Short mmCIF file of C-alpha atoms in Angstrom, two decimals:
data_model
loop_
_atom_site.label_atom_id
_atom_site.label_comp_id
_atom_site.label_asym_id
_atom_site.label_seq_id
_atom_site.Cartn_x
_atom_site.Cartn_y
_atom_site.Cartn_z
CA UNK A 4 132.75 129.74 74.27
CA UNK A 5 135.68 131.64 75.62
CA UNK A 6 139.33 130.44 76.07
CA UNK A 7 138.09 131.04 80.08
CA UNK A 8 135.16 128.81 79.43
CA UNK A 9 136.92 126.14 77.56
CA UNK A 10 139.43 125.71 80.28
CA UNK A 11 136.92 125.51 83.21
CA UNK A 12 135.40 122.88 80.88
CA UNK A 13 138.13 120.84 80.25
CA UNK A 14 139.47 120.88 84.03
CA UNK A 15 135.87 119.45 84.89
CA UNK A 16 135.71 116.79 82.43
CA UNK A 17 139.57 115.21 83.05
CA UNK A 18 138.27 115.82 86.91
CA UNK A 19 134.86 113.47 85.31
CA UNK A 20 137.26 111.22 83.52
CA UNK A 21 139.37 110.56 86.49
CA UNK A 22 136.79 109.83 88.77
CA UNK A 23 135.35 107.32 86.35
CA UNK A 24 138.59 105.66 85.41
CA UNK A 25 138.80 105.23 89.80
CA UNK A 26 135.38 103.85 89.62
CA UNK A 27 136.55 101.02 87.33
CA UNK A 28 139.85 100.17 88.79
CA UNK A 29 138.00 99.80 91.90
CA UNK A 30 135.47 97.63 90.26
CA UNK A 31 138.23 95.81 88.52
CA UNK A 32 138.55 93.86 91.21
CA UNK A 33 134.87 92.16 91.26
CA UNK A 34 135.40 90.90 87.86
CA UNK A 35 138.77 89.30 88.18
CA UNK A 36 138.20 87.44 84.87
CA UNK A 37 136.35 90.19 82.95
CA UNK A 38 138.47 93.30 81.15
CA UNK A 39 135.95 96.28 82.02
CA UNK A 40 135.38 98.45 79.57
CA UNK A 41 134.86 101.99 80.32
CA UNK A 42 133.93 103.52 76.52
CA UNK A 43 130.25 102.40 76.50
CA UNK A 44 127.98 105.03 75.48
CA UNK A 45 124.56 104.91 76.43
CA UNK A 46 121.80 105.51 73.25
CA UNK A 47 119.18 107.82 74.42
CA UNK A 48 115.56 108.17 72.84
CA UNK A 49 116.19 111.58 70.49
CA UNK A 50 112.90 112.37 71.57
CA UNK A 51 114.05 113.17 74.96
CA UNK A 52 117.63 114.98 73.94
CA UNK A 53 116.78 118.25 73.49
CA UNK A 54 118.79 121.55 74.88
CA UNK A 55 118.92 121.28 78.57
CA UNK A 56 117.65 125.27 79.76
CA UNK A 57 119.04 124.95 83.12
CA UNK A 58 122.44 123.99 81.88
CA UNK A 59 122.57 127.60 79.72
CA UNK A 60 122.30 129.64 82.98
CA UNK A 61 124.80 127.77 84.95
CA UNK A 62 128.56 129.23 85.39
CA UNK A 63 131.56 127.53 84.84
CA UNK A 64 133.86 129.77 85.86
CA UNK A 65 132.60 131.38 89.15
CA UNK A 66 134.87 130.10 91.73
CA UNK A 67 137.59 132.58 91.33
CA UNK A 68 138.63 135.75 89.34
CA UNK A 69 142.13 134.68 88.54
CA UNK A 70 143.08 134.75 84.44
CA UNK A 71 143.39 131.59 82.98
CA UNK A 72 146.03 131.11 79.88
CA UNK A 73 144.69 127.43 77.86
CA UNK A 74 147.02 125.85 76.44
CA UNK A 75 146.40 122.83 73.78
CA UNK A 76 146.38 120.38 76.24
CA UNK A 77 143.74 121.77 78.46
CA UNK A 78 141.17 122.96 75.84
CA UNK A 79 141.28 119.03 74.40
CA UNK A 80 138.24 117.57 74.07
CA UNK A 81 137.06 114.63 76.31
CA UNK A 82 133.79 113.36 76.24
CA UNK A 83 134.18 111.68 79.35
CA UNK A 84 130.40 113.24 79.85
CA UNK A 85 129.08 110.68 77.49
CA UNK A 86 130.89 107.98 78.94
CA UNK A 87 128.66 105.70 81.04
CA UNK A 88 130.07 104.26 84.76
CA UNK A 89 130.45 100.51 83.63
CA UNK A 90 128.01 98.39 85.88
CA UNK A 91 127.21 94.78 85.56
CA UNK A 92 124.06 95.15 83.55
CA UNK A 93 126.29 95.79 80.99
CA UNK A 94 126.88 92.35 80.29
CA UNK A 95 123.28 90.63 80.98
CA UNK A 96 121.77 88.39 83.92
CA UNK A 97 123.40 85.23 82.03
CA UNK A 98 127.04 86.20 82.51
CA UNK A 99 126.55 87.74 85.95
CA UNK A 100 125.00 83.97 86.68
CA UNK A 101 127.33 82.68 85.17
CA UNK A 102 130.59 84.15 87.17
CA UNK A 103 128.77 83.81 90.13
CA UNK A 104 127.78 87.36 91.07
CA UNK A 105 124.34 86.88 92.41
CA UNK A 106 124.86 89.43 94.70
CA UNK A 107 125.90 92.03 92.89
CA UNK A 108 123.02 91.00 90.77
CA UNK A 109 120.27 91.29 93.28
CA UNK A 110 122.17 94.56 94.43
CA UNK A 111 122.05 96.15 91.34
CA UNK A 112 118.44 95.53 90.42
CA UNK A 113 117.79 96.78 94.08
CA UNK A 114 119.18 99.88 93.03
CA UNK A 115 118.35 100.37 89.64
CA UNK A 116 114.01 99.54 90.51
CA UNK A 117 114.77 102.61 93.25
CA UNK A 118 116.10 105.18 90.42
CA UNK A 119 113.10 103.99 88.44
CA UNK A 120 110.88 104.59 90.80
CA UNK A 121 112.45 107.76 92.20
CA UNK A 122 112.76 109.25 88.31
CA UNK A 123 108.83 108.30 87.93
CA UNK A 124 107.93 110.41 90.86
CA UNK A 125 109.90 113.82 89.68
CA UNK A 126 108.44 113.28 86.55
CA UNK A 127 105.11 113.22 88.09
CA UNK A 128 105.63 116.20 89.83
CA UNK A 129 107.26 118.40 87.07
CA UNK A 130 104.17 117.43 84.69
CA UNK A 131 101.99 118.62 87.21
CA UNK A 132 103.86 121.81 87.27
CA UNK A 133 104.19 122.31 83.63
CA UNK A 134 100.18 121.93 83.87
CA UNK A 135 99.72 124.03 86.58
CA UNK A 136 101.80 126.69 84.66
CA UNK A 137 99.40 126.90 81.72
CA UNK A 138 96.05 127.12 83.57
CA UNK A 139 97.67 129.68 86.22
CA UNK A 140 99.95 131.78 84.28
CA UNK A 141 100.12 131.05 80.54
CA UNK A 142 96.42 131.16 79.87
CA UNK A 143 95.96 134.11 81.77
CA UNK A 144 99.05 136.22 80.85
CA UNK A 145 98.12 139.74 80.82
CA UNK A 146 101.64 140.99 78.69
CA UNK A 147 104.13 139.65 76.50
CA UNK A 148 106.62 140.22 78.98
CA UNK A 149 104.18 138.04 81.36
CA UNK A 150 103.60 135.72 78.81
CA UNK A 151 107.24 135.42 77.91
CA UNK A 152 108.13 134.59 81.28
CA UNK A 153 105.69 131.76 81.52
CA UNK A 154 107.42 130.19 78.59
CA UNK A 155 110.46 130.44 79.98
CA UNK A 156 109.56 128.66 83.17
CA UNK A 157 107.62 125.62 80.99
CA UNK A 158 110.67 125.37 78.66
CA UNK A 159 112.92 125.15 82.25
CA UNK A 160 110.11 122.43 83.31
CA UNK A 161 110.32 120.42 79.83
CA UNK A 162 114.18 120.10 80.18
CA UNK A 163 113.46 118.57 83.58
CA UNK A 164 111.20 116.17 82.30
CA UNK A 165 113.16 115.00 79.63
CA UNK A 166 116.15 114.56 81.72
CA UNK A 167 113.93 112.23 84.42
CA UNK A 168 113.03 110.40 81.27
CA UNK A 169 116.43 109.65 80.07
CA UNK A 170 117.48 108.74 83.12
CA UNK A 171 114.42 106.39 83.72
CA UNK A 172 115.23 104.30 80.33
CA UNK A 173 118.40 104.04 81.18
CA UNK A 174 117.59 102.88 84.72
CA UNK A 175 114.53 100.25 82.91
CA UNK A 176 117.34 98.90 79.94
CA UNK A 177 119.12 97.69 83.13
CA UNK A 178 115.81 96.41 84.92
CA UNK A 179 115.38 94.45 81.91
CA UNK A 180 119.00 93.15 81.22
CA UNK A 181 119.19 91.92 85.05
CA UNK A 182 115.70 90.91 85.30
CA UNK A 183 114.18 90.24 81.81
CA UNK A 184 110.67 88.77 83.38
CA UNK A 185 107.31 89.65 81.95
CA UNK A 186 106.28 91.06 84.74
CA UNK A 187 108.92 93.44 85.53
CA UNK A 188 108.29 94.83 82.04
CA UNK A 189 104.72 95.06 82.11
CA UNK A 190 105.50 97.47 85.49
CA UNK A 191 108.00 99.67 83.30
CA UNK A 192 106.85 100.77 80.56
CA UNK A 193 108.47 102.06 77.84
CA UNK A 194 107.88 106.14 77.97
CA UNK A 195 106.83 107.86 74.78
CA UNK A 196 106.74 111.61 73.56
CA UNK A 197 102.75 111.53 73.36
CA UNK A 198 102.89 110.14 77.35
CA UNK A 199 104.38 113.63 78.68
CA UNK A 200 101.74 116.12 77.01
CA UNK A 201 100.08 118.19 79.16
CA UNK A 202 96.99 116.90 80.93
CA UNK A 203 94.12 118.90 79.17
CA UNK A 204 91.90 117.46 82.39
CA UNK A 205 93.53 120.66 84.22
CA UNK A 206 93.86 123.04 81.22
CA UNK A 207 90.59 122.55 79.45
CA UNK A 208 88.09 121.22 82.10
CA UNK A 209 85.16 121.78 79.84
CA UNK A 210 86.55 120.41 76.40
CA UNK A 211 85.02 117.84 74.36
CA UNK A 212 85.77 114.15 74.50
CA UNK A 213 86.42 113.48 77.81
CA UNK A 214 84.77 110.55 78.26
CA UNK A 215 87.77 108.49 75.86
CA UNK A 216 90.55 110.16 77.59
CA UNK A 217 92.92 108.57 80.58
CA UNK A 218 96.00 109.20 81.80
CA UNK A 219 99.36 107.63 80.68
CA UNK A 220 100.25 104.60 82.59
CA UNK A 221 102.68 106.04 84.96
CA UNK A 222 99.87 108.27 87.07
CA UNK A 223 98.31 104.58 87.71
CA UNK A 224 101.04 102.24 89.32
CA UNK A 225 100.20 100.64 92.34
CA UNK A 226 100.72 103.50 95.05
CA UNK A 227 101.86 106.52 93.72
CA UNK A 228 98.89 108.16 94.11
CA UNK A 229 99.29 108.70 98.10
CA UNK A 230 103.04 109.79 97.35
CA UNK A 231 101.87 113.20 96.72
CA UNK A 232 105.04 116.01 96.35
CA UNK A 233 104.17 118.23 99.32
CA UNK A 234 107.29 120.32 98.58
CA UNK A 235 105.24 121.18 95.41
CA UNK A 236 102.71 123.47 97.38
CA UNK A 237 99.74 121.49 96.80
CA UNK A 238 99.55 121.34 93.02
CA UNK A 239 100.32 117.14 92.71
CA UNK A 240 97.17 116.61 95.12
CA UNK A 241 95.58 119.06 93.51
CA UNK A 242 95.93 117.68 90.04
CA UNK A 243 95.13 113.87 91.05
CA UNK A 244 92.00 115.47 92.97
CA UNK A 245 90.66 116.92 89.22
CA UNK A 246 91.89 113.69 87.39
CA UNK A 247 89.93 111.51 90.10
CA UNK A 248 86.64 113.76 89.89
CA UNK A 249 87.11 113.53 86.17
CA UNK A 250 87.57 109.57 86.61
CA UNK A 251 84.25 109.28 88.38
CA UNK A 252 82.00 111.65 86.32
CA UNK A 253 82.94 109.53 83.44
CA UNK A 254 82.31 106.17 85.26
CA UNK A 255 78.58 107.39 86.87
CA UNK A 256 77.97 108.32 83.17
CA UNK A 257 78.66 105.22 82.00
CA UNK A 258 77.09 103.06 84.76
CA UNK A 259 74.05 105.42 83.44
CA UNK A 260 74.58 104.57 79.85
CA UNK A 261 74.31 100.62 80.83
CA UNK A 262 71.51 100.72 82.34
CA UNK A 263 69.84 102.80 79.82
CA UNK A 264 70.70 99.85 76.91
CA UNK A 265 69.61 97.10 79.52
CA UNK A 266 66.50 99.07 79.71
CA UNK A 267 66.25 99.35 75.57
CA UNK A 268 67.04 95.78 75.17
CA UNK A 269 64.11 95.43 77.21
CA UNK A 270 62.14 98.36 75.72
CA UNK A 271 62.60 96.06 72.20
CA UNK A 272 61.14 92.74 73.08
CA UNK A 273 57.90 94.29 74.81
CA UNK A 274 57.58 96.73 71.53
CA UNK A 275 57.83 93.32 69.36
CA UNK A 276 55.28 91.35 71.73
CA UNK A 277 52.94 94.68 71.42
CA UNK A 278 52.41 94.84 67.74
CA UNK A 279 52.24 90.77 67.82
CA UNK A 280 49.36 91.39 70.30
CA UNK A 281 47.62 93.77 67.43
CA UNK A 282 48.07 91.75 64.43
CA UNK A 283 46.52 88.74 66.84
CA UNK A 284 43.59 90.82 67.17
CA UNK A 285 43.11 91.72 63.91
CA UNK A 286 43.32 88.24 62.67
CA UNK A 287 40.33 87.30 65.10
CA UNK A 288 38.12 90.00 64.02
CA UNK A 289 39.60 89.84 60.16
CA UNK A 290 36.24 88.57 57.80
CA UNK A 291 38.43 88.49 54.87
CA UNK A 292 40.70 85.64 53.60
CA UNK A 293 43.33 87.87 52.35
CA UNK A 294 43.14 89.94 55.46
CA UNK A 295 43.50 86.90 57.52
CA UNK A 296 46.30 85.82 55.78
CA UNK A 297 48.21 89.08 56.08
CA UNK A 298 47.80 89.57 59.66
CA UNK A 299 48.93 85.89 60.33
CA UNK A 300 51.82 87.03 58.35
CA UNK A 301 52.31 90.15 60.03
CA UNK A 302 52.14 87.75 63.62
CA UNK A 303 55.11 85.55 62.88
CA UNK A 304 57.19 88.26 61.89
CA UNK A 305 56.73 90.30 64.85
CA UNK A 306 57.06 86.66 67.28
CA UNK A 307 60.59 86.13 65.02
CA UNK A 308 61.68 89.76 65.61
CA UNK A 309 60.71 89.28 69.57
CA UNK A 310 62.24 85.24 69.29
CA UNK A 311 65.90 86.74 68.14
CA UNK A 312 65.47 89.88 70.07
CA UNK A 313 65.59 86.99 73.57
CA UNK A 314 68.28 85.47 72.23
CA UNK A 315 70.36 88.28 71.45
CA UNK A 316 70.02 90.06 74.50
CA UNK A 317 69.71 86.75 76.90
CA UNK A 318 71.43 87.98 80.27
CA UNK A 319 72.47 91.24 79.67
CA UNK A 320 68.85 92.53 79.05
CA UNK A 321 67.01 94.51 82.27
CA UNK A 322 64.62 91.71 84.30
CA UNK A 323 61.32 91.95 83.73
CA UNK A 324 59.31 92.82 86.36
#
């Protein structure tokens, strides 16, 4: 970084720091008998802390031409970036209760279930991008230079996602600290690495195993399907339209698969009663003692095999008709 860079960057982050140090003085005065402290640091998931693309291409230093001379005091550090604006999550549902801030409470939870949500929805979005990108233009690069391209638009899309995904735990850590109900977590999940791989439903439609695979449990909450990015030029509704298609081939094939075992069960008991039928005949027209004695054999076997074949498959079995 140049001595230009580093003093653009420092001027920013004392610009950051000041802001944040308003922010708490201001909030100072809501917790009259609480010291705010303004030092936490939120832990991210690794996982999702890779290099942000989008922040490589962005200037600094393009408001003016004018030469800068740093000086020591302007090039020091402050990682008033990783400082987090204090809010009252930070000290749990049970204090707030406790000091009587229900409203700021209720206020915050307001707010913090709306970044959730709005974080889920971009990070809808930019998946469906990322797979639109490999079935439209990665797959069917026709150059390096084409191909190269792709990539860099995916890796551009993959620092987007992970920053919706930070900013989604953060916003469900504080769902959980002001709200810590069953329910609540049950409706946000926990995000994992596996969770934000591309969806091979639109990049290999014809692969093997489909019948096993679903979506992670974000594409399913309760109304997200209709809130379809139109911004995005049809790719979100075109994505849940494959996923949906997908969804019902593999439940027809199943429904078919059911009724072919009710029809087996079924198939197993008339097979048993058959070949008790034949060894009933043959014991009537047997002349032989041995004979006879084998085929009687031969007919309680076959009326055991049909006996715990009806009591196995006792109501699931396809009615006779």
């Amino acid at each position: 970084m140049s001595t230009r860079q580093e003093v653009k960057t420092s001027e920013k982050r004392q610009r950051l720091s000041a802001r944040i140090e308003k922010f708490h003085s201001n909030g100072q005065a809501f917790f009259k008998s609480l010291e705010i402290d303004g030092t936490f640091i939120p832990q991210d998931d690794p996982a999702f802390c890779g290099k942000d693309e989008e922040e490589e291409d962005w200037e600094f230093w393009d408001d003016d031409e004018r030469e800068w001379q740093a000086s020591e005091e302007d090039v020091e550090e402050l990682a008033s970036e990783l400082m987090s604006i204090w809010m009252p999550s930070s000290i749990g549902a049970a204090k707030l209760m406790e000091l009587g801030l229900h409203d700021l409470l209720k206020e915050e939870r307001e707010l913090r279930i709306g970044q959730a949500n709005d974080c889920l929805d971009q990070l809808r979005t930019d998946l469906g991008n990322k797979a639109m990108l490999y079935r439209q233009n990665f797959r069917t690069a026709n150059s390096t230079r084409e191909g190269t391209r792709t990539k860099k638009e995916i890796q551009k899309v993959v620092a987007r996602v992970n920053k919706h995904v930070r900013s989604y735990q953060r916003a469900r850590q504080a769902i959980l600290w002001l709200d810590p109900d069953v329910n609540m977590a049950q409706k946000y999940q926990e995000i994992r690495p596996e969770d934000l791989a591309v969806s091979k439903e639109v990049t290999e439609e014809n692969r093997f195993g489909q019948g096993t695979s679903k979506l992670a449990w974000f594409w399913m909450m309760d109304g997200e399907q209709t809130q379809l990015n139109e911004e995005s030029g049809g790719l979100m509704q075109e994505f849940y339209w494959i996923n949906w298609l997908k969804a019902r081939a593999r439940r027809d094939r199943w429904k078919e698969e059911v009724s072919l075992v009710r029809h087996e069960m079924l198939w197993t008991g008339l097979w048993f009663k058959h070949h008790k039928n034949i060894w009933e005949k043959r014991a009537l027209q047997s002349t032989e003692p041995g004979k006879g004695a084998y085929a009687n054999k031969q007919i309680e076997l076959w009326r055991d095999f049909d006996k715990k074949a009806r009591l196995m498959f006792q109501g699931k079995q396809m009615d006779y008709i």
